[in-house]
Amino acid sequence: MSIKVKGFLKDVGGASRITAMRREMIQSAETTPHPQDQIRELADALHPGRQNFVVTQIRPASPTSRTFRLEPENGHIPPFQAGQYINFYLTIGSSTLTRAYSISSAPYEAAGDKPFVEITIRRNVSYFVPDYFFGEVKEGDVLSAAMPFGQFYYEPLRDAHNVVALAGGSGITPFVSMAKEIAAGCLDCGLTILFGSVKSDDIVCGEQLSAAERACTERNAGLIAAGKKTGGQVRVIHIMSDDPDWTGEKGFVTRELIEKYSCGIDCVGTEEGAKKIDTSYFFCGPLAMYRAVSRSMEEMGITLRRFRHDVMAQPGNVKQIPGFPEDQIGKTFQLTVVRGIQKDVIPARADEPVAVALERAAIPVDTHCRGGECGFCRSQLLSGDIFVSPLGDGRRREDKELGWFHACSAYPVSDLVVKIPII
Ligand code: FES
């Protein structure tokens, strides 16, 4: 395309005419927004903010865990990726708090005629909320929540096609979502799950994992018969840490087991399968397991780019956090909380994050990831000392220098004065 220059005066004259026309159009335009704003409609569909969900089904996912099915009151669930989480806004007693749970259902199930999402919760894995879900929540209840959040999902531009998932206990939930999505043909990657449980009679979401594995094997039946593959795109290796009768893998998710099963699932039984292929490792589980797995990753020379992790927040035992000042355990400090012109003084235990102290005192604090990553609980330290978990320190360098911290991953080690946002 060529631009014809007509000469200085003609060009300036043309530009002035356009400017005048533009001004005229602006002046004659309606002052109220157009009722059909497609950009706004799309933004609202993708990020609807808080929604009400009806609990339509509660079923056991193992003897110690339950799956809760939630259907949106407005009939619509925003699109999400397998591995992302939903954040609940709960009122428990006098406390108002937020809690995030990985979605254990698959994205395709949220896009059907009767859309739903599911979460699977194990009793007693974090502070007081599981008890609420187990003891209080019943079918028909309405819960307020927002979604989707989180970066813990398979992204083909970033991750290797061969994925090895390393999960412990209820850390299996994001991988259940991925496995179901793959089984439905909606996600294309090879997924090997090394799943650590204590006993074979308490495997969280065991049936859903078997169903996904079966569906993938059936889809590959032709290739398997032709000897080109030995299984489907999903395989699950169960590892029992305390089950003498278990005949499969026993112990913990060790480096030996990770290496044994890192061969690409798409090429199991083929020449390529014999080679070590590019693999992304995804970890989700408790802190103690993360420490062992991250050591294995280091020993195996896995780069940070190929190791993605979602450590389940708030370990019951803070001693497991590297560098935690153990001599502070058992102490309680005075926490002065400044919100605008309001000031509250509350107790804060040294072995609980500042966010939990706020929640116990019914002071609203916005949390999503509860792992120091998202920044929703960003607060300012006006005086005192905190210990910040190195496993959850997602602060920017400037924030650290200027005294900002994330309340979900910071522990008091002296009396504190903090300033938090008003929500
Ligand atoms: S809740 Fe995400 S950083 Fe605190």
GROMACS .gro file of C-alpha atoms and ligand atoms in nm:
model
  427
    1MET     CA    1   0.000   0.000   0.000
    2SER     CA    2   0.135   0.342  -0.085
    3ILE     CA    3   0.041   0.671   0.080
    4LYS     CA    4  -0.005   0.955  -0.158
    5VAL     CA    5   0.132   1.285  -0.034
    6LYS     CA    6  -0.082   1.558  -0.188
    7GLY     CA    7   0.120   1.850  -0.071
    8PHE     CA    8   0.153   2.033   0.259
    9LEU     CA    9  -0.155   2.256   0.241
   10LYS     CA   10  -0.388   1.983   0.111
   11ASP     CA   11  -0.266   1.738   0.379
   12VAL     CA   12  -0.310   1.990   0.660
   13GLY     CA   13  -0.655   2.081   0.523
   14GLY     CA   14  -0.753   1.710   0.511
   15ALA     CA   15  -0.635   1.653   0.867
   16SER     CA   16  -0.838   1.953   0.994
   17ARG     CA   17  -1.152   1.820   0.825
   18ILE     CA   18  -1.103   1.481   0.996
   19THR     CA   19  -1.048   1.650   1.331
   20ALA     CA   20  -1.369   1.850   1.290
   21MET     CA   21  -1.568   1.540   1.191
   22ARG     CA   22  -1.431   1.354   1.492
   23ARG     CA   23  -1.529   1.636   1.728
   24GLU     CA   24  -1.878   1.644   1.578
   25MET     CA   25  -1.919   1.266   1.626
   26ILE     CA   26  -1.804   1.286   1.988
   27GLN     CA   27  -2.043   1.573   2.061
   28SER     CA   28  -2.341   1.396   1.904
   29ALA     CA   29  -2.269   1.059   2.071
   30GLU     CA   30  -2.496   0.924   2.346
   31THR     CA   31  -2.384   1.003   2.696
   32THR     CA   32  -2.489   0.664   2.837
   33PRO     CA   33  -2.278   0.356   2.761
   34HIS     CA   34  -2.404   0.140   2.476
   35PRO     CA   35  -2.618  -0.139   2.623
   36GLN     CA   36  -2.426  -0.397   2.425
   37ASP     CA   37  -2.059  -0.355   2.502
   38GLN     CA   38  -1.899  -0.668   2.362
   39ILE     CA   39  -1.562  -0.605   2.522
   40ARG     CA   40  -1.725  -0.561   2.864
   41GLU     CA   41  -1.937  -0.872   2.810
   42LEU     CA   42  -1.629  -1.078   2.724
   43ALA     CA   43  -1.436  -0.942   3.022
   44ASP     CA   44  -1.727  -1.023   3.255
   45ALA     CA   45  -1.753  -1.375   3.115
   46LEU     CA   46  -1.381  -1.439   3.165
   47HIS     CA   47  -1.351  -1.266   3.502
   48PRO     CA   48  -1.692  -1.254   3.667
   49GLY     CA   49  -1.552  -1.179   4.014
   50ARG     CA   50  -1.748  -1.329   4.301
   51GLN     CA   51  -2.025  -1.575   4.214
   52ASN     CA   52  -2.265  -1.787   4.412
   53PHE     CA   53  -2.232  -2.163   4.378
   54VAL     CA   54  -2.487  -2.417   4.501
   55VAL     CA   55  -2.346  -2.733   4.659
   56THR     CA   56  -2.532  -2.998   4.460
   57GLN     CA   57  -2.347  -3.312   4.563
   58ILE     CA   58  -2.116  -3.428   4.840
   59ARG     CA   59  -1.956  -3.770   4.805
   60PRO     CA   60  -1.660  -3.950   4.960
   61ALA     CA   61  -1.335  -3.939   4.760
   62SER     CA   62  -1.164  -4.172   5.011
   63PRO     CA   63  -1.232  -4.257   5.377
   64THR     CA   64  -1.069  -3.927   5.482
   65SER     CA   65  -1.168  -3.696   5.196
   66ARG     CA   66  -1.480  -3.566   5.027
   67THR     CA   67  -1.564  -3.422   4.688
   68PHE     CA   68  -1.802  -3.124   4.675
   69ARG     CA   69  -1.980  -3.051   4.347
   70LEU     CA   70  -2.071  -2.686   4.292
   71GLU     CA   71  -2.305  -2.547   4.031
   72PRO     CA   72  -2.319  -2.175   3.955
   73GLU     CA   73  -2.641  -1.994   4.045
   74ASN     CA   74  -2.614  -1.789   3.724
   75GLY     CA   75  -2.554  -2.097   3.507
   76HIS     CA   76  -2.212  -1.988   3.390
   77ILE     CA   77  -1.858  -2.087   3.493
   78PRO     CA   78  -1.563  -1.888   3.358
   79PRO     CA   79  -1.316  -2.090   3.149
   80PHE     CA   80  -1.020  -2.227   3.343
   81GLN     CA   81  -0.717  -2.453   3.297
   82ALA     CA   82  -0.677  -2.794   3.460
   83GLY     CA   83  -0.464  -2.723   3.769
   84GLN     CA   84  -0.608  -2.382   3.860
   85TYR     CA   85  -0.794  -2.307   4.181
   86ILE     CA   86  -1.114  -2.153   4.312
   87ASN     CA   87  -1.120  -1.913   4.607
   88PHE     CA   88  -1.401  -1.926   4.863
   89TYR     CA   89  -1.523  -1.640   5.081
   90LEU     CA   90  -1.640  -1.797   5.404
   91THR     CA   91  -1.787  -1.680   5.731
   92ILE     CA   92  -1.699  -1.925   6.004
   93GLY     CA   93  -1.813  -1.821   6.349
   94SER     CA   94  -1.707  -1.459   6.381
   95SER     CA   95  -1.423  -1.499   6.127
   96THR     CA   96  -1.448  -1.392   5.767
   97LEU     CA   97  -1.187  -1.565   5.562
   98THR     CA   98  -1.092  -1.685   5.217
   99ARG     CA   99  -0.964  -2.026   5.121
  100ALA     CA  100  -0.840  -2.159   4.790
  101TYR     CA  101  -0.886  -2.514   4.666
  102SER     CA  102  -0.754  -2.674   4.348
  103ILE     CA  103  -1.037  -2.772   4.118
  104SER     CA  104  -1.049  -3.150   4.088
  105SER     CA  105  -1.303  -3.164   3.804
  106ALA     CA  106  -1.202  -3.105   3.443
  107PRO     CA  107  -1.250  -2.779   3.250
  108TYR     CA  108  -1.470  -2.954   2.991
  109GLU     CA  109  -1.718  -3.040   3.268
  110ALA     CA  110  -1.759  -2.668   3.340
  111ALA     CA  111  -1.851  -2.596   2.980
  112GLY     CA  112  -2.138  -2.844   2.935
  113ASP     CA  113  -2.516  -2.794   2.954
  114LYS     CA  114  -2.510  -2.847   3.328
  115PRO     CA  115  -2.180  -2.685   3.420
  116PHE     CA  116  -2.010  -2.767   3.750
  117VAL     CA  117  -1.678  -2.760   3.929
  118GLU     CA  118  -1.565  -2.996   4.202
  119ILE     CA  119  -1.320  -2.962   4.485
  120THR     CA  120  -1.185  -3.245   4.694
  121ILE     CA  121  -1.088  -3.177   5.053
  122ARG     CA  122  -0.909  -3.391   5.304
  123ARG     CA  123  -0.988  -3.349   5.667
  124ASN     CA  124  -0.731  -3.177   5.888
  125VAL     CA  125  -0.471  -3.068   5.636
  126SER     CA  126  -0.483  -2.700   5.727
  127TYR     CA  127  -0.630  -2.459   5.979
  128PHE     CA  128  -1.001  -2.486   6.068
  129VAL     CA  129  -1.154  -2.473   5.719
  130PRO     CA  130  -1.163  -2.849   5.640
  131ASP     CA  131  -1.361  -2.897   5.963
  132TYR     CA  132  -1.609  -2.639   5.837
  133PHE     CA  133  -1.651  -2.818   5.503
  134PHE     CA  134  -1.682  -3.158   5.673
  135GLY     CA  135  -1.903  -3.047   5.961
  136GLU     CA  136  -2.114  -2.761   5.829
  137VAL     CA  137  -2.146  -2.758   5.452
  138LYS     CA  138  -2.437  -2.963   5.317
  139GLU     CA  139  -2.608  -3.015   4.984
  140GLY     CA  140  -2.821  -2.713   4.890
  141ASP     CA  141  -2.593  -2.462   5.063
  142VAL     CA  142  -2.480  -2.158   4.867
  143LEU     CA  143  -2.112  -2.060   4.879
  144SER     CA  144  -1.954  -1.742   4.749
  145ALA     CA  145  -1.639  -1.793   4.542
  146ALA     CA  146  -1.427  -1.648   4.263
  147MET     CA  147  -1.226  -1.829   3.998
  148PRO     CA  148  -1.003  -1.910   3.820
  149PHE     CA  149  -0.664  -1.835   3.976
  150GLY     CA  150  -0.313  -1.980   3.971
  151GLN     CA  151  -0.028  -2.059   3.734
  152PHE     CA  152  -0.008  -2.432   3.806
  153TYR     CA  153  -0.127  -2.574   3.476
  154TYR     CA  154   0.017  -2.732   3.164
  155GLU     CA  155   0.114  -2.475   2.902
  156PRO     CA  156   0.247  -2.625   2.577
  157LEU     CA  157   0.454  -2.316   2.494
  158ARG     CA  158   0.637  -2.345   2.825
  159ASP     CA  159   0.625  -2.711   2.932
  160ALA     CA  160   0.758  -3.032   2.781
  161HIS     CA  161   0.502  -3.262   2.620
  162ASN     CA  162   0.598  -3.536   2.863
  163VAL     CA  163   0.480  -3.448   3.213
  164VAL     CA  164   0.564  -3.638   3.530
  165ALA     CA  165   0.337  -3.537   3.817
  166LEU     CA  166   0.458  -3.595   4.172
  167ALA     CA  167   0.172  -3.588   4.421
  168GLY     CA  168   0.114  -3.661   4.786
  169GLY     CA  169  -0.223  -3.703   4.962
  170SER     CA  170  -0.476  -3.439   4.863
  171GLY     CA  171  -0.208  -3.278   4.642
  172ILE     CA  172  -0.346  -3.510   4.376
  173THR     CA  173  -0.644  -3.283   4.298
  174PRO     CA  174  -0.492  -3.065   4.019
  175PHE     CA  175  -0.365  -3.381   3.851
  176VAL     CA  176  -0.710  -3.543   3.867
  177SER     CA  177  -0.837  -3.244   3.669
  178MET     CA  178  -0.553  -3.278   3.416
  179ALA     CA  179  -0.600  -3.655   3.382
  180LYS     CA  180  -0.975  -3.617   3.318
  181GLU     CA  181  -0.914  -3.340   3.065
  182ILE     CA  182  -0.662  -3.558   2.878
  183ALA     CA  183  -0.897  -3.858   2.893
  184ALA     CA  184  -1.170  -3.647   2.732
  185GLY     CA  185  -0.931  -3.553   2.451
  186CYS     CA  186  -0.928  -3.185   2.553
  187LEU     CA  187  -0.564  -3.162   2.663
  188ASP     CA  188  -0.268  -3.298   2.472
  189CYS     CA  189   0.027  -3.410   2.682
  190GLY     CA  190   0.154  -3.736   2.826
  191LEU     CA  191   0.091  -3.757   3.199
  192THR     CA  192   0.258  -4.000   3.439
  193ILE     CA  193   0.143  -3.953   3.797
  194LEU     CA  194   0.357  -4.081   4.083
  195PHE     CA  195   0.110  -4.067   4.366
  196GLY     CA  196   0.222  -4.118   4.726
  197SER     CA  197  -0.039  -4.235   4.978
  198VAL     CA  198  -0.009  -4.401   5.317
  199LYS     CA  199  -0.242  -4.698   5.263
  200SER     CA  200  -0.414  -4.841   4.960
  201ASP     CA  201  -0.757  -4.818   5.125
  202ASP     CA  202  -0.727  -4.437   5.154
  203ILE     CA  203  -0.628  -4.316   4.807
  204VAL     CA  204  -0.777  -3.973   4.737
  205CYS     CA  205  -0.979  -3.972   4.410
  206GLY     CA  206  -0.847  -4.323   4.332
  207GLU     CA  207  -1.156  -4.415   4.128
  208GLN     CA  208  -1.146  -4.103   3.914
  209LEU     CA  209  -0.780  -4.161   3.835
  210SER     CA  210  -0.844  -4.523   3.735
  211ALA     CA  211  -1.133  -4.413   3.512
  212ALA     CA  212  -0.913  -4.157   3.333
  213GLU     CA  213  -0.638  -4.414   3.287
  214ARG     CA  214  -0.886  -4.667   3.147
  215ALA     CA  215  -1.039  -4.416   2.906
  216CYS     CA  216  -0.696  -4.327   2.766
  217THR     CA  217  -0.597  -4.692   2.728
  218GLU     CA  218  -0.921  -4.764   2.542
  219ARG     CA  219  -0.858  -4.474   2.307
  220ASN     CA  220  -0.511  -4.608   2.227
  221ALA     CA  221  -0.633  -4.966   2.190
  222GLY     CA  222  -0.545  -4.981   1.819
  223LEU     CA  223  -0.190  -4.854   1.870
  224ILE     CA  224  -0.140  -5.081   2.168
  225ALA     CA  225  -0.255  -5.383   1.961
  226ALA     CA  226  -0.010  -5.282   1.687
  227GLY     CA  227   0.271  -5.272   1.945
  228LYS     CA  228   0.330  -4.900   1.895
  229LYS     CA  229   0.232  -4.806   2.247
  230THR     CA  230   0.201  -4.990   2.575
  231GLY     CA  231  -0.060  -4.767   2.732
  232GLY     CA  232  -0.267  -4.453   2.709
  233GLN     CA  233  -0.169  -4.092   2.764
  234VAL     CA  234  -0.230  -4.115   3.137
  235ARG     CA  235  -0.075  -4.364   3.373
  236VAL     CA  236  -0.086  -4.363   3.751
  237ILE     CA  237   0.179  -4.525   3.970
  238HIS     CA  238   0.065  -4.561   4.330
  239ILE     CA  239   0.332  -4.564   4.598
  240MET     CA  240   0.233  -4.671   4.953
  241SER     CA  241   0.440  -4.556   5.246
  242ASP     CA  242   0.284  -4.782   5.511
  243ASP     CA  243   0.095  -5.073   5.362
  244PRO     CA  244   0.262  -5.413   5.409
  245ASP     CA  245   0.005  -5.585   5.183
  246TRP     CA  246   0.062  -5.354   4.887
  247THR     CA  247   0.223  -5.534   4.597
  248GLY     CA  248   0.311  -5.224   4.391
  249GLU     CA  249   0.574  -4.957   4.460
  250LYS     CA  250   0.640  -4.894   4.828
  251GLY     CA  251   0.804  -4.622   5.033
  252PHE     CA  252   0.821  -4.261   4.920
  253VAL     CA  253   0.850  -4.074   4.591
  254THR     CA  254   1.227  -4.109   4.562
  255ARG     CA  255   1.473  -4.012   4.292
  256GLU     CA  256   1.497  -4.378   4.185
  257LEU     CA  257   1.121  -4.400   4.128
  258ILE     CA  258   1.109  -4.064   3.951
  259GLU     CA  259   1.383  -4.172   3.712
  260LYS     CA  260   1.225  -4.511   3.661
  261TYR     CA  261   0.899  -4.356   3.542
  262SER     CA  262   1.031  -4.049   3.360
  263CYS     CA  263   1.035  -4.226   3.024
  264GLY     CA  264   0.782  -4.059   2.795
  265ILE     CA  265   0.441  -4.214   2.809
  266ASP     CA  266   0.376  -4.157   2.440
  267CYS     CA  267   0.678  -4.364   2.350
  268VAL     CA  268   0.670  -4.637   2.610
  269GLY     CA  269   0.778  -4.955   2.436
  270THR     CA  270   0.928  -4.771   2.141
  271GLU     CA  271   1.288  -4.696   2.049
  272GLU     CA  272   1.239  -4.336   2.156
  273GLY     CA  273   1.103  -4.453   2.488
  274ALA     CA  274   1.437  -4.606   2.574
  275LYS     CA  275   1.596  -4.260   2.557
  276LYS     CA  276   1.562  -3.995   2.822
  277ILE     CA  277   1.322  -3.744   2.679
  278ASP     CA  278   1.246  -3.384   2.763
  279THR     CA  279   1.019  -3.387   3.067
  280SER     CA  280   0.843  -3.131   3.284
  281TYR     CA  281   0.799  -3.222   3.649
  282PHE     CA  282   0.496  -3.091   3.837
  283PHE     CA  283   0.482  -3.126   4.214
  284CYS     CA  284   0.181  -3.081   4.444
  285GLY     CA  285   0.183  -3.206   4.799
  286PRO     CA  286   0.286  -3.136   5.156
  287LEU     CA  287   0.596  -2.944   5.254
  288ALA     CA  288   0.796  -3.242   5.384
  289MET     CA  289   0.748  -3.419   5.052
  290TYR     CA  290   0.841  -3.104   4.859
  291ARG     CA  291   1.174  -3.087   5.037
  292ALA     CA  292   1.260  -3.445   4.940
  293VAL     CA  293   1.138  -3.404   4.583
  294SER     CA  294   1.321  -3.076   4.526
  295ARG     CA  295   1.642  -3.245   4.645
  296SER     CA  296   1.584  -3.521   4.390
  297MET     CA  297   1.527  -3.260   4.117
  298GLU     CA  298   1.856  -3.094   4.205
  299GLU     CA  299   2.043  -3.425   4.202
  300MET     CA  300   1.887  -3.512   3.866
  301GLY     CA  301   1.997  -3.177   3.723
  302ILE     CA  302   1.640  -3.067   3.644
  303THR     CA  303   1.633  -2.697   3.559
  304LEU     CA  304   1.392  -2.460   3.737
  305ARG     CA  305   1.204  -2.417   3.408
  306ARG     CA  306   1.120  -2.787   3.409
  307PHE     CA  307   1.020  -2.813   3.775
  308ARG     CA  308   0.691  -2.650   3.868
  309HIS     CA  309   0.555  -2.683   4.215
  310ASP     CA  310   0.255  -2.602   4.427
  311VAL     CA  311   0.342  -2.661   4.790
  312MET     CA  312   0.033  -2.708   5.000
  313ALA     CA  313   0.019  -2.401   5.216
  314GLN     CA  314   0.042  -2.370   5.589
  315PRO     CA  315   0.222  -2.678   5.709
  316GLY     CA  316   0.091  -2.796   6.042
  317ASN     CA  317   0.449  -2.831   6.158
  318VAL     CA  318   0.641  -2.508   6.107
  319LYS     CA  319   0.963  -2.687   6.203
  320GLN     CA  320   0.963  -2.823   5.851
  321ILE     CA  321   1.011  -2.475   5.705
  322PRO     CA  322   1.379  -2.423   5.631
  323GLY     CA  323   1.529  -2.163   5.867
  324PHE     CA  324   1.222  -2.133   6.092
  325PRO     CA  325   1.338  -2.000   6.432
  326GLU     CA  326   1.238  -2.299   6.647
  327ASP     CA  327   1.304  -2.114   6.974
  328GLN     CA  328   0.998  -1.897   6.892
  329ILE     CA  329   0.754  -2.189   6.884
  330GLY     CA  330   0.494  -2.164   7.160
  331LYS     CA  331   0.529  -1.785   7.193
  332THR     CA  332   0.246  -1.540   7.133
  333PHE     CA  333   0.310  -1.180   7.035
  334GLN     CA  334   0.105  -0.863   7.025
  335LEU     CA  335  -0.006  -0.767   6.676
  336THR     CA  336  -0.125  -0.412   6.619
  337VAL     CA  337  -0.327  -0.391   6.301
  338VAL     CA  338  -0.379  -0.057   6.128
  339ARG     CA  339  -0.664  -0.031   5.875
  340GLY     CA  340  -0.722   0.326   5.765
  341ILE     CA  341  -0.796   0.514   6.088
  342GLN     CA  342  -0.884   0.198   6.280
  343LYS     CA  343  -0.634   0.023   6.507
  344ASP     CA  344  -0.682  -0.321   6.664
  345VAL     CA  345  -0.449  -0.509   6.894
  346ILE     CA  346  -0.474  -0.887   6.869
  347PRO     CA  347  -0.265  -1.190   6.972
  348ALA     CA  348  -0.050  -1.361   6.708
  349ARG     CA  349   0.113  -1.699   6.754
  350ALA     CA  350   0.471  -1.735   6.635
  351ASP     CA  351   0.392  -2.065   6.462
  352GLU     CA  352   0.102  -1.932   6.256
  353PRO     CA  353   0.115  -1.690   5.963
  354VAL     CA  354   0.001  -1.333   6.027
  355ALA     CA  355  -0.299  -1.398   5.799
  356VAL     CA  356  -0.425  -1.668   6.035
  357ALA     CA  357  -0.395  -1.434   6.336
  358LEU     CA  358  -0.606  -1.180   6.146
  359GLU     CA  359  -0.865  -1.443   6.058
  360ARG     CA  360  -0.883  -1.570   6.416
  361ALA     CA  361  -0.958  -1.212   6.524
  362ALA     CA  362  -1.227  -1.176   6.253
  363ILE     CA  363  -1.027  -0.909   6.070
  364PRO     CA  364  -1.089  -0.951   5.696
  365VAL     CA  365  -0.777  -1.023   5.492
  366ASP     CA  366  -0.785  -1.106   5.124
  367THR     CA  367  -0.596  -1.426   5.050
  368HIS     CA  368  -0.595  -1.644   4.742
  369CYS     CA  369  -0.294  -1.871   4.697
  370ARG     CA  370  -0.190  -1.872   5.066
  371GLY     CA  371   0.155  -1.965   4.945
  372GLY     CA  372   0.318  -1.621   4.911
  373GLU     CA  373   0.277  -1.611   4.534
  374CYS     CA  374  -0.025  -1.403   4.430
  375GLY     CA  375   0.024  -1.089   4.644
  376PHE     CA  376  -0.343  -1.048   4.740
  377CYS     CA  377  -0.250  -1.038   5.112
  378ARG     CA  378   0.030  -0.781   5.061
  379SER     CA  379   0.067  -0.575   5.380
  380GLN     CA  380   0.310  -0.328   5.528
  381LEU     CA  381   0.532  -0.390   5.828
  382LEU     CA  382   0.551  -0.068   6.030
  383SER     CA  383   0.756  -0.212   6.316
  384GLY     CA  384   0.875  -0.545   6.456
  385ASP     CA  385   1.033  -0.856   6.305
  386ILE     CA  386   0.886  -1.130   6.092
  387PHE     CA  387   1.012  -1.459   5.957
  388VAL     CA  388   0.919  -1.506   5.590
  389SER     CA  389   0.903  -1.862   5.467
  390PRO     CA  390   1.163  -1.905   5.191
  391LEU     CA  391   0.919  -2.146   5.026
  392GLY     CA  392   0.662  -1.874   4.985
  393ASP     CA  393   0.845  -1.547   4.939
  394GLY     CA  394   0.701  -1.412   4.617
  395ARG     CA  395   0.773  -1.047   4.705
  396ARG     CA  396   0.936  -0.811   4.459
  397ARG     CA  397   1.280  -0.685   4.555
  398GLU     CA  398   1.147  -0.330   4.607
  399ASP     CA  399   0.871  -0.462   4.835
  400LYS     CA  400   1.127  -0.637   5.053
  401GLU     CA  401   1.336  -0.323   5.078
  402LEU     CA  402   1.036  -0.105   5.162
  403GLY     CA  403   0.897  -0.335   5.432
  404TRP     CA  404   0.608  -0.501   5.250
  405PHE     CA  405   0.527  -0.862   5.320
  406HIS     CA  406   0.271  -1.129   5.234
  407ALA     CA  407   0.063  -1.204   5.542
  408CYS     CA  408   0.003  -1.565   5.437
  409SER     CA  409   0.371  -1.659   5.445
  410ALA     CA  410   0.508  -1.436   5.724
  411TYR     CA  411   0.534  -1.536   6.092
  412PRO     CA  412   0.576  -1.293   6.384
  413VAL     CA  413   0.899  -1.319   6.581
  414SER     CA  414   0.834  -1.008   6.794
  415ASP     CA  415   0.546  -0.773   6.867
  416LEU     CA  416   0.437  -0.621   6.536
  417VAL     CA  417   0.263  -0.317   6.397
  418VAL     CA  418   0.127  -0.384   6.048
  419LYS     CA  419  -0.086  -0.193   5.804
  420ILE     CA  420  -0.329  -0.397   5.596
  421PRO     CA  421  -0.562  -0.300   5.312
  422ILE     CA  422  -0.929  -0.239   5.394
  423ILE     CA  423  -1.151  -0.490   5.213
  424FES     S1  424  -0.254  -1.512   4.955
  424FES    FE1  425  -0.127  -1.515   4.783
  424FES     S2  426   0.048  -1.412   4.854
  424FES    FE2  427  -0.074  -1.430   5.030
   0.00000   0.00000   0.00000
